[in-house]
């Protein structure tokens, strides 16, 4: 892994036991995260974005789930091979996560202040109680929560959605992580609050020189927040590219479909948006070969085989037979 990168995922395969047998929720996931930069994981619900994030932190629920193979290299150390005590020291401290739904991620029976200082109890035991309380207050100030002294003594149900999300960000930042995984941090928030949260994350990233993995289904958020983007579909990577390159020159039919379904300001009023027909197939009902073939407008007979990864240009790769003969295989 080059010195410009802080995290590298190689050939990650994570599976779950189900009534239909063992299925792979993510398969052969490979990407790199640059130091101090943001990478977006984008795709429809059920494509494996959150499972990828949970695999990085080794939070896959056992015994149903299991990380079968691959490497998660954090500063050249494979997190899948270190012992649980070492992982415990990294999780929340060096690599932190903002979970998808703050109302369920926060403990309803503990006050906000206790939940923030609990992180410090785990990772900064050398701090005194007064230092931890001051740090919690400083964090709430840092994430822009009004009247932070009062909020420390309130329960999650007493806070609005936007304030709860800010509390989640404060908790994630409490130990000054080097990598932040943000799993749909603006879901269920109105547009104004969403913009505030995204601006806040960008400011905090610049202040702390954090690297961020940003998980979302919203390509507009990706355009605003990220330098690189990984497009996932049905547990596999469809395309990976710098964000400007992806918007300018999408190569995979799924990426094109996602981009064409975004409303644009210059659209004629009341015109129908483009849609991608069908739905993401269940993981136990995947078609043989390309997983997008049952929804793809360009499907060919060859798509019944697994498509190789084609290199479009530096840092831009896509997995689709339409690129065969135009670009070389990886």
mmCIF file of C-alpha atoms in Angstrom:
data_model
loop_
_atom_site.group_PDB
_atom_site.id
_atom_site.type_symbol
_atom_site.label_atom_id
_atom_site.label_comp_id
_atom_site.label_asym_id
_atom_site.label_seq_id
_atom_site.Cartn_x
_atom_site.Cartn_y
_atom_site.Cartn_z
ATOM 1 C CA UNK A 1 0.000 0.000 0.000
ATOM 2 C CA UNK A 2 1.432 3.400 -1.022
ATOM 3 C CA UNK A 3 2.192 6.128 1.498
ATOM 4 C CA UNK A 4 -0.734 8.190 0.133
ATOM 5 C CA UNK A 5 -3.249 5.597 1.361
ATOM 6 C CA UNK A 6 -4.399 4.855 4.906
ATOM 7 C CA UNK A 7 -6.827 1.960 4.282
ATOM 8 C CA UNK A 8 -6.914 -0.754 1.638
ATOM 9 C CA UNK A 9 -9.574 -3.433 1.191
ATOM 10 C CA UNK A 10 -8.467 -6.461 -0.845
ATOM 11 C CA UNK A 11 -10.747 -9.259 -2.067
ATOM 12 C CA UNK A 12 -13.197 -8.961 0.841
ATOM 13 C CA UNK A 13 -15.848 -11.709 0.990
ATOM 14 C CA UNK A 14 -18.468 -11.638 3.781
ATOM 15 C CA UNK A 15 -21.255 -14.219 4.004
ATOM 16 C CA UNK A 16 -24.320 -14.999 6.122
ATOM 17 C CA UNK A 17 -26.134 -18.219 6.999
ATOM 18 C CA UNK A 18 -29.789 -18.000 5.941
ATOM 19 C CA UNK A 19 -32.731 -20.376 5.548
ATOM 20 C CA UNK A 20 -31.715 -20.616 1.879
ATOM 21 C CA UNK A 21 -28.145 -21.582 2.778
ATOM 22 C CA UNK A 22 -24.941 -19.604 2.980
ATOM 23 C CA UNK A 23 -24.920 -16.496 0.784
ATOM 24 C CA UNK A 24 -22.235 -13.897 0.080
ATOM 25 C CA UNK A 25 -23.423 -10.417 1.023
ATOM 26 C CA UNK A 26 -20.270 -8.847 -0.422
ATOM 27 C CA UNK A 27 -17.885 -10.537 -2.826
ATOM 28 C CA UNK A 28 -14.391 -9.587 -3.959
ATOM 29 C CA UNK A 29 -14.556 -5.985 -2.707
ATOM 30 C CA UNK A 30 -11.302 -4.139 -3.425
ATOM 31 C CA UNK A 31 -10.589 -0.401 -3.039
ATOM 32 C CA UNK A 32 -8.193 2.070 -1.379
ATOM 33 C CA UNK A 33 -8.833 5.128 0.807
ATOM 34 C CA UNK A 34 -6.460 8.083 0.508
ATOM 35 C CA UNK A 35 -5.135 9.904 3.564
ATOM 36 C CA UNK A 36 -7.211 12.991 4.385
ATOM 37 C CA UNK A 37 -9.636 12.323 1.503
ATOM 38 C CA UNK A 38 -13.195 11.024 1.117
ATOM 39 C CA UNK A 39 -14.361 7.940 -0.745
ATOM 40 C CA UNK A 40 -18.033 7.292 -1.455
ATOM 41 C CA UNK A 41 -19.747 3.898 -1.461
ATOM 42 C CA UNK A 42 -22.900 4.292 -3.512
ATOM 43 C CA UNK A 43 -25.706 2.001 -4.657
ATOM 44 C CA UNK A 44 -29.298 1.001 -3.955
ATOM 45 C CA UNK A 45 -30.384 -0.493 -0.644
ATOM 46 C CA UNK A 46 -29.185 -4.064 -0.237
ATOM 47 C CA UNK A 47 -26.102 -3.755 -2.457
ATOM 48 C CA UNK A 48 -23.619 -4.410 0.381
ATOM 49 C CA UNK A 49 -22.451 -0.918 1.405
ATOM 50 C CA UNK A 50 -23.120 -1.263 5.147
ATOM 51 C CA UNK A 51 -21.875 -4.868 5.265
ATOM 52 C CA UNK A 52 -18.585 -3.653 3.757
ATOM 53 C CA UNK A 53 -18.300 -0.988 6.485
ATOM 54 C CA UNK A 54 -19.142 -3.443 9.278
ATOM 55 C CA UNK A 55 -16.592 -5.898 7.871
ATOM 56 C CA UNK A 56 -13.862 -3.238 8.084
ATOM 57 C CA UNK A 57 -14.624 -2.841 11.807
ATOM 58 C CA UNK A 58 -15.189 -6.596 12.333
ATOM 59 C CA UNK A 59 -18.719 -5.944 13.551
ATOM 60 C CA UNK A 60 -20.402 -8.664 11.458
ATOM 61 C CA UNK A 61 -22.862 -10.432 13.812
ATOM 62 C CA UNK A 62 -21.789 -13.975 14.644
ATOM 63 C CA UNK A 63 -22.497 -16.863 14.297
ATOM 64 C CA UNK A 64 -24.776 -16.012 11.353
ATOM 65 C CA UNK A 65 -22.209 -13.805 9.636
ATOM 66 C CA UNK A 66 -18.597 -14.475 8.769
ATOM 67 C CA UNK A 67 -15.743 -12.705 6.962
ATOM 68 C CA UNK A 68 -14.599 -15.545 4.704
ATOM 69 C CA UNK A 69 -11.555 -14.062 3.014
ATOM 70 C CA UNK A 70 -9.729 -10.906 2.041
ATOM 71 C CA UNK A 71 -7.617 -8.279 3.755
ATOM 72 C CA UNK A 72 -8.416 -4.986 5.498
ATOM 73 C CA UNK A 73 -5.102 -3.145 5.653
ATOM 74 C CA UNK A 74 -5.048 -0.167 8.024
ATOM 75 C CA UNK A 75 -1.631 1.496 7.797
ATOM 76 C CA UNK A 76 -0.358 -1.864 6.414
ATOM 77 C CA UNK A 77 -1.718 -3.924 9.360
ATOM 78 C CA UNK A 78 -4.372 -6.509 8.433
ATOM 79 C CA UNK A 79 -7.304 -5.865 10.792
ATOM 80 C CA UNK A 80 -8.748 -9.310 10.013
ATOM 81 C CA UNK A 81 -5.709 -11.022 11.532
ATOM 82 C CA UNK A 82 -5.088 -9.040 14.734
ATOM 83 C CA UNK A 83 -6.462 -10.374 18.037
ATOM 84 C CA UNK A 84 -9.791 -9.070 19.458
ATOM 85 C CA UNK A 85 -8.072 -6.929 22.134
ATOM 86 C CA UNK A 86 -6.003 -5.090 19.526
ATOM 87 C CA UNK A 87 -9.109 -4.616 17.358
ATOM 88 C CA UNK A 88 -10.972 -3.255 20.382
ATOM 89 C CA UNK A 89 -8.310 -0.543 20.750
ATOM 90 C CA UNK A 90 -8.610 0.476 17.080
ATOM 91 C CA UNK A 91 -12.406 0.360 16.784
ATOM 92 C CA UNK A 92 -13.864 3.694 17.883
ATOM 93 C CA UNK A 93 -10.419 5.164 18.487
ATOM 94 C CA UNK A 94 -8.472 4.971 15.198
ATOM 95 C CA UNK A 95 -11.444 4.018 12.996
ATOM 96 C CA UNK A 96 -14.842 5.378 14.065
ATOM 97 C CA UNK A 97 -18.311 5.015 12.570
ATOM 98 C CA UNK A 98 -21.443 7.152 12.423
ATOM 99 C CA UNK A 99 -24.243 4.590 12.284
ATOM 100 C CA UNK A 100 -27.207 4.858 9.969
ATOM 101 C CA UNK A 101 -30.049 5.679 12.367
ATOM 102 C CA UNK A 102 -29.146 7.744 15.452
ATOM 103 C CA UNK A 103 -32.380 6.946 17.286
ATOM 104 C CA UNK A 104 -31.485 3.240 17.358
ATOM 105 C CA UNK A 105 -27.702 3.735 17.639
ATOM 106 C CA UNK A 106 -27.999 5.879 20.789
ATOM 107 C CA UNK A 107 -28.926 4.147 24.057
ATOM 108 C CA UNK A 108 -32.414 5.382 25.049
ATOM 109 C CA UNK A 109 -31.871 4.910 28.812
ATOM 110 C CA UNK A 110 -28.609 6.871 29.176
ATOM 111 C CA UNK A 111 -28.080 10.617 29.018
ATOM 112 C CA UNK A 112 -26.076 12.046 26.128
ATOM 113 C CA UNK A 113 -23.165 13.087 28.367
ATOM 114 C CA UNK A 114 -22.759 9.546 29.719
ATOM 115 C CA UNK A 115 -22.768 8.060 26.220
ATOM 116 C CA UNK A 116 -19.992 10.383 25.038
ATOM 117 C CA UNK A 117 -17.804 9.929 28.142
ATOM 118 C CA UNK A 118 -18.269 6.157 27.818
ATOM 119 C CA UNK A 119 -16.158 6.337 24.632
ATOM 120 C CA UNK A 120 -13.459 8.163 26.592
ATOM 121 C CA UNK A 121 -13.684 5.594 29.426
ATOM 122 C CA UNK A 122 -12.850 2.878 26.883
ATOM 123 C CA UNK A 123 -10.098 4.566 24.915
ATOM 124 C CA UNK A 124 -8.741 7.354 27.161
ATOM 125 C CA UNK A 125 -8.702 5.821 30.687
ATOM 126 C CA UNK A 126 -5.890 8.172 31.725
ATOM 127 C CA UNK A 127 -8.293 11.160 31.626
ATOM 128 C CA UNK A 128 -9.945 12.322 34.862
ATOM 129 C CA UNK A 129 -13.735 12.511 35.191
ATOM 130 C CA UNK A 130 -13.633 16.325 34.953
ATOM 131 C CA UNK A 131 -11.467 16.158 31.817
ATOM 132 C CA UNK A 132 -13.911 13.720 30.206
ATOM 133 C CA UNK A 133 -16.900 15.931 31.037
ATOM 134 C CA UNK A 134 -15.094 18.982 29.632
ATOM 135 C CA UNK A 135 -14.185 17.036 26.480
ATOM 136 C CA UNK A 136 -17.851 15.984 26.039
ATOM 137 C CA UNK A 137 -18.943 19.625 26.369
ATOM 138 C CA UNK A 138 -16.259 20.757 23.902
ATOM 139 C CA UNK A 139 -17.371 18.106 21.392
ATOM 140 C CA UNK A 140 -21.008 19.250 21.510
ATOM 141 C CA UNK A 141 -19.805 22.815 20.959
ATOM 142 C CA UNK A 142 -17.605 21.671 18.087
ATOM 143 C CA UNK A 143 -20.500 20.008 16.241
ATOM 144 C CA UNK A 144 -22.666 23.110 16.658
ATOM 145 C CA UNK A 145 -25.225 21.926 19.227
ATOM 146 C CA UNK A 146 -26.936 24.904 20.931
ATOM 147 C CA UNK A 147 -27.015 25.015 24.748
ATOM 148 C CA UNK A 148 -24.598 22.030 25.078
ATOM 149 C CA UNK A 149 -24.623 22.011 28.918
ATOM 150 C CA UNK A 150 -28.342 21.212 28.889
ATOM 151 C CA UNK A 151 -28.037 18.645 26.098
ATOM 152 C CA UNK A 152 -25.483 16.618 28.070
ATOM 153 C CA UNK A 153 -28.199 15.908 30.645
ATOM 154 C CA UNK A 154 -30.909 14.987 28.152
ATOM 155 C CA UNK A 155 -31.959 11.598 26.745
ATOM 156 C CA UNK A 156 -31.997 10.805 23.003
ATOM 157 C CA UNK A 157 -35.813 10.982 22.772
ATOM 158 C CA UNK A 158 -35.679 14.612 23.925
ATOM 159 C CA UNK A 159 -33.572 15.650 20.911
ATOM 160 C CA UNK A 160 -34.525 16.393 17.315
ATOM 161 C CA UNK A 161 -33.208 14.230 14.461
ATOM 162 C CA UNK A 162 -30.589 16.808 13.484
ATOM 163 C CA UNK A 163 -29.299 17.179 17.069
ATOM 164 C CA UNK A 164 -29.152 13.376 17.501
ATOM 165 C CA UNK A 165 -27.094 13.119 14.328
ATOM 166 C CA UNK A 166 -24.703 15.782 15.644
ATOM 167 C CA UNK A 167 -24.381 13.817 18.895
ATOM 168 C CA UNK A 168 -23.452 10.721 16.854
ATOM 169 C CA UNK A 169 -20.776 12.744 15.051
ATOM 170 C CA UNK A 170 -19.471 14.078 18.395
ATOM 171 C CA UNK A 171 -19.221 10.504 19.731
ATOM 172 C CA UNK A 172 -17.421 9.327 16.601
ATOM 173 C CA UNK A 173 -14.913 12.198 16.877
ATOM 174 C CA UNK A 174 -14.349 11.873 20.625
ATOM 175 C CA UNK A 175 -11.080 9.941 20.238
ATOM 176 C CA UNK A 176 -9.785 11.869 17.188
ATOM 177 C CA UNK A 177 -10.038 8.977 14.678
ATOM 178 C CA UNK A 178 -7.882 8.815 11.565
ATOM 179 C CA UNK A 179 -10.678 7.160 9.548
ATOM 180 C CA UNK A 180 -14.390 7.978 9.838
ATOM 181 C CA UNK A 181 -17.042 5.723 8.291
ATOM 182 C CA UNK A 182 -20.284 7.671 7.807
ATOM 183 C CA UNK A 183 -23.180 5.304 7.039
ATOM 184 C CA UNK A 184 -25.940 7.410 5.450
ATOM 185 C CA UNK A 185 -25.539 10.174 8.073
ATOM 186 C CA UNK A 186 -28.255 12.357 6.511
ATOM 187 C CA UNK A 187 -30.996 9.735 6.089
ATOM 188 C CA UNK A 188 -34.437 10.917 7.307
ATOM 189 C CA UNK A 189 -33.215 14.505 7.802
ATOM 190 C CA UNK A 190 -34.804 17.411 5.945
ATOM 191 C CA UNK A 191 -32.792 19.111 3.212
ATOM 192 C CA UNK A 192 -31.702 22.104 5.335
ATOM 193 C CA UNK A 193 -30.424 19.943 8.206
ATOM 194 C CA UNK A 194 -28.810 17.562 5.696
ATOM 195 C CA UNK A 195 -26.812 20.458 4.209
ATOM 196 C CA UNK A 196 -25.707 21.564 7.705
ATOM 197 C CA UNK A 197 -24.543 18.045 8.626
ATOM 198 C CA UNK A 198 -22.587 17.641 5.367
ATOM 199 C CA UNK A 199 -20.928 21.048 5.810
ATOM 200 C CA UNK A 200 -20.059 20.138 9.405
ATOM 201 C CA UNK A 201 -18.425 16.839 8.355
ATOM 202 C CA UNK A 202 -16.352 18.658 5.710
ATOM 203 C CA UNK A 203 -15.141 21.270 8.236
ATOM 204 C CA UNK A 204 -14.256 18.605 10.823
ATOM 205 C CA UNK A 205 -12.462 16.528 8.183
ATOM 206 C CA UNK A 206 -10.290 19.505 7.235
ATOM 207 C CA UNK A 207 -9.549 20.362 10.879
ATOM 208 C CA UNK A 208 -8.559 16.800 11.823
ATOM 209 C CA UNK A 209 -7.153 15.660 8.431
ATOM 210 C CA UNK A 210 -9.507 12.647 8.591
ATOM 211 C CA UNK A 211 -10.068 10.103 5.859
ATOM 212 C CA UNK A 212 -13.773 9.376 5.309
ATOM 213 C CA UNK A 213 -15.745 6.510 3.790
ATOM 214 C CA UNK A 214 -19.127 8.025 2.946
ATOM 215 C CA UNK A 215 -21.958 5.515 2.440
ATOM 216 C CA UNK A 216 -25.060 6.754 0.653
ATOM 217 C CA UNK A 217 -27.528 6.049 -2.155
ATOM 218 C CA UNK A 218 -27.522 9.758 -3.071
ATOM 219 C CA UNK A 219 -25.127 10.659 -5.905
ATOM 220 C CA UNK A 220 -25.703 14.365 -5.190
ATOM 221 C CA UNK A 221 -24.159 13.869 -1.749
ATOM 222 C CA UNK A 222 -21.267 11.926 -3.328
ATOM 223 C CA UNK A 223 -20.592 14.818 -5.749
ATOM 224 C CA UNK A 224 -20.476 17.272 -2.850
ATOM 225 C CA UNK A 225 -18.457 15.210 -0.371
ATOM 226 C CA UNK A 226 -16.081 12.798 -2.128
ATOM 227 C CA UNK A 227 -12.969 12.693 -4.306
ATOM 228 C CA UNK A 228 -13.386 9.016 -5.280
ATOM 229 C CA UNK A 229 -16.440 6.806 -5.625
ATOM 230 C CA UNK A 230 -17.152 3.064 -5.601
ATOM 231 C CA UNK A 231 -20.446 1.999 -7.227
ATOM 232 C CA UNK A 232 -21.757 -1.254 -5.742
ATOM 233 C CA UNK A 233 -24.464 -3.547 -7.053
ATOM 234 C CA UNK A 234 -25.739 -6.802 -5.495
ATOM 235 C CA UNK A 235 -22.646 -7.263 -3.349
ATOM 236 C CA UNK A 236 -20.040 -6.525 -6.032
ATOM 237 C CA UNK A 237 -18.246 -3.452 -7.345
ATOM 238 C CA UNK A 238 -19.671 -2.303 -10.694
ATOM 239 C CA UNK A 239 -17.428 0.735 -11.191
ATOM 240 C CA UNK A 240 -14.755 2.692 -9.334
ATOM 241 C CA UNK A 241 -13.429 6.112 -10.367
ATOM 242 C CA UNK A 242 -12.560 9.650 -9.262
ATOM 243 C CA UNK A 243 -15.885 11.421 -8.727
ATOM 244 C CA UNK A 244 -15.471 14.009 -11.514
ATOM 245 C CA UNK A 245 -14.503 11.259 -13.972
ATOM 246 C CA UNK A 246 -17.490 9.129 -12.960
ATOM 247 C CA UNK A 247 -19.997 11.953 -13.501
ATOM 248 C CA UNK A 248 -18.395 12.980 -16.788
ATOM 249 C CA UNK A 249 -17.748 9.529 -18.232
ATOM 250 C CA UNK A 250 -19.756 6.705 -16.552
ATOM 251 C CA UNK A 251 -18.952 3.317 -18.073
ATOM 252 C CA UNK A 252 -21.216 0.771 -16.375
ATOM 253 C CA UNK A 253 -24.910 0.698 -17.406
ATOM 254 C CA UNK A 254 -25.887 0.706 -13.703
ATOM 255 C CA UNK A 255 -23.866 3.878 -13.055
ATOM 256 C CA UNK A 256 -25.425 5.506 -16.124
ATOM 257 C CA UNK A 257 -28.890 4.533 -14.870
ATOM 258 C CA UNK A 258 -28.233 6.052 -11.451
ATOM 259 C CA UNK A 259 -26.978 9.307 -12.965
ATOM 260 C CA UNK A 260 -29.880 9.549 -15.423
ATOM 261 C CA UNK A 261 -32.410 9.147 -12.607
ATOM 262 C CA UNK A 262 -31.234 12.337 -10.844
ATOM 263 C CA UNK A 263 -33.526 15.359 -11.433
ATOM 264 C CA UNK A 264 -31.742 18.260 -13.147
ATOM 265 C CA UNK A 265 -32.519 21.972 -13.001
ATOM 266 C CA UNK A 266 -32.567 22.273 -16.801
ATOM 267 C CA UNK A 267 -35.128 19.458 -17.246
ATOM 268 C CA UNK A 268 -38.385 20.479 -18.919
ATOM 269 C CA UNK A 269 -41.028 20.769 -16.145
ATOM 270 C CA UNK A 270 -43.256 17.702 -15.608
ATOM 271 C CA UNK A 271 -41.077 15.404 -17.741
ATOM 272 C CA UNK A 272 -40.704 11.870 -16.385
ATOM 273 C CA UNK A 273 -37.444 10.923 -14.732
ATOM 274 C CA UNK A 274 -35.546 7.982 -16.160
ATOM 275 C CA UNK A 275 -35.716 4.869 -13.986
ATOM 276 C CA UNK A 276 -33.840 1.589 -13.795
ATOM 277 C CA UNK A 277 -36.403 -1.139 -14.432
ATOM 278 C CA UNK A 278 -36.883 -3.929 -11.899
ATOM 279 C CA UNK A 279 -35.309 -4.299 -8.468
ATOM 280 C CA UNK A 280 -32.013 -5.529 -7.025
ATOM 281 C CA UNK A 281 -32.283 -9.358 -7.003
ATOM 282 C CA UNK A 282 -32.236 -11.192 -3.676
ATOM 283 C CA UNK A 283 -28.774 -12.571 -2.912
ATOM 284 C CA UNK A 284 -30.118 -16.140 -3.037
ATOM 285 C CA UNK A 285 -31.681 -15.511 -6.474
ATOM 286 C CA UNK A 286 -28.792 -13.881 -8.326
ATOM 287 C CA UNK A 287 -28.619 -14.521 -12.090
ATOM 288 C CA UNK A 288 -25.653 -16.523 -13.351
ATOM 289 C CA UNK A 289 -22.965 -14.216 -14.697
ATOM 290 C CA UNK A 290 -23.401 -10.420 -14.564
ATOM 291 C CA UNK A 291 -25.658 -9.548 -11.635
ATOM 292 C CA UNK A 292 -27.169 -6.546 -13.456
ATOM 293 C CA UNK A 293 -28.244 -8.481 -16.578
ATOM 294 C CA UNK A 294 -31.958 -8.750 -15.665
ATOM 295 C CA UNK A 295 -32.213 -4.929 -15.492
ATOM 296 C CA UNK A 296 -29.674 -3.913 -18.134
ATOM 297 C CA UNK A 297 -30.906 -2.327 -21.411
ATOM 298 C CA UNK A 298 -27.735 -3.542 -23.192
ATOM 299 C CA UNK A 299 -27.784 -7.194 -22.062
ATOM 300 C CA UNK A 300 -26.036 -9.702 -24.401
ATOM 301 C CA UNK A 301 -25.602 -13.496 -24.434
ATOM 302 C CA UNK A 302 -22.053 -13.111 -23.091
ATOM 303 C CA UNK A 303 -23.484 -11.514 -19.924
ATOM 304 C CA UNK A 304 -24.322 -15.031 -18.695
ATOM 305 C CA UNK A 305 -20.605 -15.169 -17.767
ATOM 306 C CA UNK A 306 -18.914 -13.178 -14.998
ATOM 307 C CA UNK A 307 -17.574 -9.941 -16.517
ATOM 308 C CA UNK A 308 -13.887 -9.156 -15.913
ATOM 309 C CA UNK A 309 -12.731 -5.768 -14.590
ATOM 310 C CA UNK A 310 -11.675 -3.405 -17.393
ATOM 311 C CA UNK A 311 -9.229 -0.518 -16.843
ATOM 312 C CA UNK A 312 -10.697 2.578 -18.498
ATOM 313 C CA UNK A 313 -7.847 4.819 -17.342
ATOM 314 C CA UNK A 314 -5.814 5.376 -14.181
ATOM 315 C CA UNK A 315 -8.060 4.823 -11.136
ATOM 316 C CA UNK A 316 -11.138 4.248 -13.332
ATOM 317 C CA UNK A 317 -12.322 0.647 -13.625
ATOM 318 C CA UNK A 318 -15.627 -0.955 -14.562
ATOM 319 C CA UNK A 319 -16.914 -4.513 -14.788
ATOM 320 C CA UNK A 320 -19.001 -4.836 -17.951
ATOM 321 C CA UNK A 321 -18.691 -6.783 -21.231
ATOM 322 C CA UNK A 322 -19.619 -3.617 -23.207
ATOM 323 C CA UNK A 323 -16.027 -2.501 -22.570
ATOM 324 C CA UNK A 324 -14.493 -5.646 -24.082
ATOM 325 C CA UNK A 325 -12.220 -4.818 -27.002
ATOM 326 C CA UNK A 326 -12.093 -1.142 -25.991
ATOM 327 C CA UNK A 327 -10.087 -1.450 -22.797
ATOM 328 C CA UNK A 328 -7.697 -4.016 -21.347
ATOM 329 C CA UNK A 329 -8.612 -6.396 -18.527
ATOM 330 C CA UNK A 330 -7.238 -5.798 -15.055
#
